[in-house]
Amino acid sequence: MEKGRREVVVSALQFACTDDVSTNVATAERLVRAAHAKGANIILIQELFEGYYFCQAQREDFFQRAKPYKGHPTILRMQNLAKALGVVIPVSFFEEANNAHYNSIAIIDADGADLGLYRKSHIPDGPGYQEKFYFNPGDTGFKVFQTKFAKIGVAICWDQWFPEAARAMVLQGAEILFYPTAIGSEPQDDGLDSCDHWRRVMQGHAGANVVPLVASNRIGKEIIETEHGNSAITFYGNSFIAGPTGEIVASADDKEEAILVAQFDLDKIRLKRHSWGVFRDRRPELYKVLLTLDGSNVPF
């Protein structure tokens, strides 16, 4: 007997941030409500949406932006919103945990329950993206979360460049991958535009794992005072939703606020994933080289 269709509507939000928490959280709530009105069940807000992307600078005072996970006011507000609308909302935030700090995300289910925490695993360090100054490497490992609508994998920004992360989540049963993001221009090189590269890498994750993928990025120009003068990044948006063969099914531009939505039949995709054979024909015993940094001294 054939099973019934199990359909889910996902959404990616895109907006320009101010450096005022209350303004940004209000914008996020407005867009979540609008996405819900379009039928969305799982709604992704961009990375660190409470304020400017502060990692352009190495400043001690910016540690004041971090808050503990438990009792976090934005998470609590999104829990109330998720429960009121019956939607799932991953909530990105700057986490303080005693003397450690993480780039984290809490997964809020459709009844308002907090399903748990993922802490960003891969921490970048380059001009304009100096995250190692603020964030410890995440210690949660890659996780999946059983929500009302689907089992989802959620990773954060720089994680999206690593195929191992996507595969790890899908191996654990993730049916959809979500990547909140903050990426744009490179302060040290005006001619470097990573947007198309950024998209193609994640389209590859979707296609290689035969799952839909949702990426949410911010827009707008943000200027941060650094120890060497002002630094500016123009965030290039281009948030998108990819289908299970990597095809783009919804896309934003680089300037406008956006609410993207797409519907997927998860049972149909599951059958396609199983029949395509990429998980049947895996050879984990041959992949031990992935446990090394330089490809040598492979453990046996």
Coordinates of C-alpha atoms in Angstrom, one line a residue:
M1 CA 0.0 0.0 0.0
E2 CA 1.3 3.4 -0.9
K3 CA 1.8 5.9 1.8
G4 CA 0.1 9.3 1.7
R5 CA 1.9 12.4 0.5
R6 CA 3.9 14.1 3.3
E7 CA 4.3 17.6 2.1
V8 CA 6.1 20.5 3.8
V9 CA 6.4 24.1 2.9
V10 CA 9.8 25.7 3.8
S11 CA 10.7 29.4 3.8
A12 CA 13.9 31.4 3.7
L13 CA 13.8 35.0 4.9
Q14 CA 16.1 37.8 3.8
F15 CA 16.5 41.3 5.2
A16 CA 18.9 44.1 6.1
C17 CA 19.8 44.4 9.7
T18 CA 20.2 47.5 11.8
D19 CA 22.4 47.4 14.9
D20 CA 19.3 47.6 17.2
V21 CA 18.2 44.2 18.6
S22 CA 14.5 45.2 19.1
T23 CA 14.2 46.5 15.5
N24 CA 15.7 43.4 14.0
V25 CA 13.7 41.0 16.1
A26 CA 10.5 42.9 15.1
T27 CA 11.5 42.6 11.5
A28 CA 12.1 38.9 11.8
E29 CA 8.8 38.4 13.5
R30 CA 7.0 40.4 10.8
L31 CA 8.6 38.3 8.1
V32 CA 7.9 35.0 9.9
R33 CA 4.2 36.0 10.1
A34 CA 4.3 36.8 6.4
A35 CA 5.9 33.5 5.6
H36 CA 3.3 31.7 7.6
A37 CA 0.6 33.6 5.7
K38 CA 2.1 32.1 2.5
G39 CA 1.7 28.6 4.0
A40 CA 5.2 28.0 5.4
N41 CA 5.8 25.3 8.0
I42 CA 9.5 25.7 8.6
I43 CA 10.9 29.2 8.5
L44 CA 14.6 30.1 8.4
I45 CA 16.0 33.4 9.6
Q46 CA 19.5 34.5 8.7
E47 CA 22.6 34.1 10.9
L48 CA 23.1 36.4 13.9
F49 CA 20.1 38.5 12.9
E50 CA 19.9 40.4 16.2
G51 CA 22.4 43.0 15.0
Y52 CA 25.2 43.9 12.6
Y53 CA 27.6 41.2 11.7
F54 CA 30.1 42.4 14.3
C55 CA 32.9 40.0 13.4
Q56 CA 34.4 42.5 11.0
A57 CA 36.3 43.8 14.1
Q58 CA 38.1 42.3 17.0
R59 CA 36.6 44.3 19.9
E60 CA 36.3 43.4 23.5
D61 CA 33.1 45.4 23.9
F62 CA 31.3 43.2 21.4
F63 CA 31.3 40.3 23.8
Q64 CA 28.5 42.2 25.6
R65 CA 26.3 41.1 22.7
A66 CA 26.4 37.4 23.9
K67 CA 23.7 36.0 26.2
P68 CA 23.2 32.6 27.8
Y69 CA 21.1 30.0 26.0
K70 CA 18.6 29.5 28.8
G71 CA 16.3 32.4 29.2
H72 CA 17.5 34.2 26.1
P73 CA 14.9 36.8 25.3
T74 CA 14.9 36.4 21.5
I75 CA 14.6 32.6 21.8
L76 CA 11.7 33.0 24.2
R77 CA 9.9 35.5 21.9
M78 CA 10.4 33.1 19.0
Q79 CA 9.0 30.2 21.1
N80 CA 5.8 32.2 21.7
L81 CA 5.6 33.1 18.0
A82 CA 6.2 29.5 16.8
K83 CA 3.5 28.2 19.1
A84 CA 1.0 30.9 18.1
L85 CA 1.5 30.2 14.4
G86 CA 2.2 26.5 14.5
V87 CA 5.6 26.8 12.7
V88 CA 9.1 25.6 13.2
I89 CA 11.8 28.4 13.6
P90 CA 15.5 27.9 13.9
V91 CA 16.9 30.9 16.0
S92 CA 20.5 32.0 15.5
F93 CA 22.2 33.8 18.4
F94 CA 25.5 34.7 20.0
E95 CA 25.8 32.3 23.0
E96 CA 27.7 32.9 26.3
A97 CA 28.3 29.6 28.2
N98 CA 30.4 30.5 31.3
N99 CA 33.7 31.5 29.8
A100 CA 33.0 30.0 26.4
H101 CA 31.2 31.7 23.5
Y102 CA 29.5 30.0 20.5
N103 CA 27.8 30.9 17.3
S104 CA 24.7 28.9 18.0
I105 CA 21.2 28.1 16.9
A106 CA 18.1 26.9 18.9
I107 CA 15.5 24.8 17.1
I108 CA 12.0 25.8 18.0
D109 CA 9.2 23.3 17.2
A110 CA 5.7 24.2 16.1
D111 CA 4.3 23.9 19.6
G112 CA 6.9 26.3 20.9
A113 CA 9.1 23.6 22.4
D114 CA 12.9 24.1 22.3
L115 CA 14.3 21.0 20.7
G116 CA 17.9 21.7 21.4
L117 CA 21.0 23.5 20.4
Y118 CA 23.6 23.3 17.6
R119 CA 26.9 25.2 17.9
K120 CA 28.7 26.2 14.7
S121 CA 31.6 23.7 14.0
H122 CA 33.7 25.5 11.4
I123 CA 34.9 28.9 12.5
P124 CA 36.3 31.2 9.8
D125 CA 39.1 33.7 10.3
G126 CA 39.8 36.2 7.5
P127 CA 39.5 39.9 6.7
G128 CA 36.0 41.0 7.6
Y129 CA 35.1 37.6 9.0
Q130 CA 37.1 37.3 12.2
E131 CA 34.9 34.8 14.0
K132 CA 37.8 33.0 15.8
F133 CA 38.1 36.1 18.1
Y134 CA 34.6 35.6 19.4
F135 CA 33.6 32.0 19.0
N136 CA 34.9 28.7 20.3
P137 CA 34.6 25.8 17.9
G138 CA 31.2 24.1 18.4
D139 CA 31.1 21.0 20.6
T140 CA 27.7 19.6 19.7
G141 CA 28.7 17.8 16.6
F142 CA 26.3 17.7 13.6
K143 CA 22.8 17.1 14.7
V144 CA 19.3 16.5 13.4
F145 CA 16.0 17.6 15.0
Q146 CA 12.7 15.8 14.7
T147 CA 10.2 18.6 14.2
K148 CA 6.5 18.4 13.7
F149 CA 6.9 18.6 9.9
A150 CA 10.2 16.9 9.1
K151 CA 13.5 15.7 10.5
I152 CA 15.9 18.6 9.8
G153 CA 19.6 19.3 9.8
V154 CA 20.7 22.8 10.7
A155 CA 24.3 24.1 10.3
I156 CA 25.6 27.7 10.2
C157 CA 27.3 29.7 7.4
W158 CA 30.9 28.5 7.0
D159 CA 29.7 25.0 7.8
Q160 CA 27.9 25.2 4.4
W161 CA 31.2 24.9 2.5
F162 CA 32.0 21.4 4.0
P163 CA 30.4 18.4 2.2
E164 CA 31.2 16.3 5.3
A165 CA 28.8 18.3 7.4
A166 CA 25.9 17.9 5.0
R167 CA 26.5 14.2 4.6
A168 CA 26.8 13.7 8.4
M169 CA 23.4 15.3 8.9
V170 CA 21.7 13.3 6.1
L171 CA 23.2 10.1 7.4
Q172 CA 21.5 10.8 10.7
G173 CA 18.2 11.1 8.8
A174 CA 17.9 14.8 7.9
E175 CA 15.2 15.2 5.3
I176 CA 16.0 18.9 4.7
L177 CA 19.1 21.0 5.3
F178 CA 19.0 24.5 6.6
Y179 CA 21.9 27.1 6.5
P180 CA 21.5 30.5 8.1
T181 CA 24.2 32.8 6.7
A182 CA 26.0 36.1 6.8
I183 CA 28.2 36.5 3.7
G184 CA 29.0 39.3 1.3
S185 CA 31.8 41.3 -0.1
E186 CA 35.5 40.9 0.9
P187 CA 36.9 44.0 2.5
Q188 CA 40.5 43.2 1.3
D189 CA 39.4 42.6 -2.3
D190 CA 36.6 44.5 -4.0
G191 CA 36.9 42.3 -7.0
L192 CA 36.1 39.1 -5.2
D193 CA 32.5 38.0 -5.4
S194 CA 31.9 34.5 -3.9
C195 CA 28.1 34.5 -4.5
D196 CA 27.9 32.1 -7.4
H197 CA 30.5 29.8 -5.7
W198 CA 28.5 29.9 -2.5
R199 CA 25.3 28.9 -4.2
R200 CA 26.9 26.1 -6.3
V201 CA 28.5 24.5 -3.3
M202 CA 25.2 24.1 -1.4
Q203 CA 23.4 23.0 -4.6
G204 CA 25.9 20.2 -4.7
H205 CA 25.1 19.2 -1.1
A206 CA 21.4 19.0 -2.0
G207 CA 22.1 17.0 -5.2
A208 CA 24.7 14.7 -3.6
N209 CA 22.4 13.9 -0.7
V210 CA 19.1 14.0 -2.6
V211 CA 17.5 16.4 -0.1
P212 CA 16.1 20.0 -0.3
L213 CA 18.2 22.7 1.1
V214 CA 17.3 26.2 2.4
A215 CA 19.9 29.1 2.7
S216 CA 19.1 32.4 4.3
N217 CA 21.5 35.4 3.9
R218 CA 21.3 39.1 4.9
I219 CA 21.4 42.1 2.6
G220 CA 22.6 45.7 3.1
K221 CA 25.9 47.5 3.7
E222 CA 27.2 47.4 7.3
I223 CA 30.1 49.5 8.6
I224 CA 31.9 48.5 11.7
E225 CA 34.6 50.6 13.5
T226 CA 37.7 48.4 13.9
E227 CA 41.1 48.8 15.5
H228 CA 42.3 49.9 12.0
G229 CA 39.5 52.2 11.0
N230 CA 36.1 51.5 9.5
S231 CA 35.4 48.2 7.8
A232 CA 32.5 47.7 5.4
I233 CA 30.8 44.6 4.0
T234 CA 27.9 44.7 1.5
F235 CA 26.0 41.5 2.1
Y236 CA 24.8 39.9 -1.1
G237 CA 21.6 38.2 -0.1
N238 CA 20.7 35.7 -2.9
S239 CA 19.0 33.5 -0.4
F240 CA 17.6 30.4 -2.1
I241 CA 15.8 27.1 -1.8
A242 CA 17.2 24.1 -3.7
G243 CA 15.4 20.9 -4.6
P244 CA 16.7 17.4 -4.1
T245 CA 18.7 17.4 -7.4
G246 CA 20.3 20.7 -6.6
E247 CA 17.9 22.7 -8.7
I248 CA 17.0 26.3 -7.6
V249 CA 13.3 26.4 -6.9
A250 CA 13.1 29.8 -5.2
S251 CA 15.6 32.7 -5.2
A252 CA 16.1 36.2 -3.9
D253 CA 18.2 39.0 -5.3
D254 CA 21.1 40.9 -3.7
K255 CA 19.2 44.0 -2.6
E256 CA 15.6 43.4 -1.7
E257 CA 13.9 42.0 1.4
A258 CA 12.5 38.6 0.6
I259 CA 10.2 35.8 1.8
L260 CA 10.9 32.6 -0.3
V261 CA 8.7 29.6 -0.1
A262 CA 8.7 26.2 -1.7
Q263 CA 6.8 23.0 -1.1
F264 CA 8.2 19.5 -1.1
D265 CA 6.8 16.0 -0.9
L266 CA 9.1 14.3 1.5
D267 CA 7.9 10.8 0.9
K268 CA 8.4 11.2 -2.8
I269 CA 11.9 12.5 -2.2
R270 CA 12.7 9.7 0.2
L271 CA 11.9 7.1 -2.4
K272 CA 14.0 9.0 -5.0
R273 CA 16.9 9.1 -2.4
H274 CA 16.7 5.4 -1.7
S275 CA 16.4 4.4 -5.4
W276 CA 19.3 6.6 -6.5
G277 CA 21.7 4.5 -4.6
V278 CA 24.1 7.0 -3.2
F279 CA 23.5 5.7 0.3
R280 CA 23.3 2.1 -0.7
D281 CA 26.7 2.1 -2.4
R282 CA 28.6 4.1 0.2
R283 CA 32.0 2.5 1.3
P284 CA 32.6 4.0 4.8
E285 CA 35.6 1.7 5.4
L286 CA 37.4 3.5 2.5
Y287 CA 36.8 7.0 3.9
K288 CA 39.2 6.8 6.8
V289 CA 41.4 9.4 5.1
L290 CA 38.8 11.9 6.0
L291 CA 39.8 11.5 9.7
T292 CA 43.2 13.1 8.8
L293 CA 44.1 16.7 8.0
D294 CA 46.8 16.0 5.3
G295 CA 45.7 12.6 3.9
S296 CA 48.6 10.7 5.5
N297 CA 48.8 8.6 8.6
V298 CA 45.4 7.1 7.9
P299 CA 44.1 5.2 10.9
F300 CA 43.3 1.5 10.4

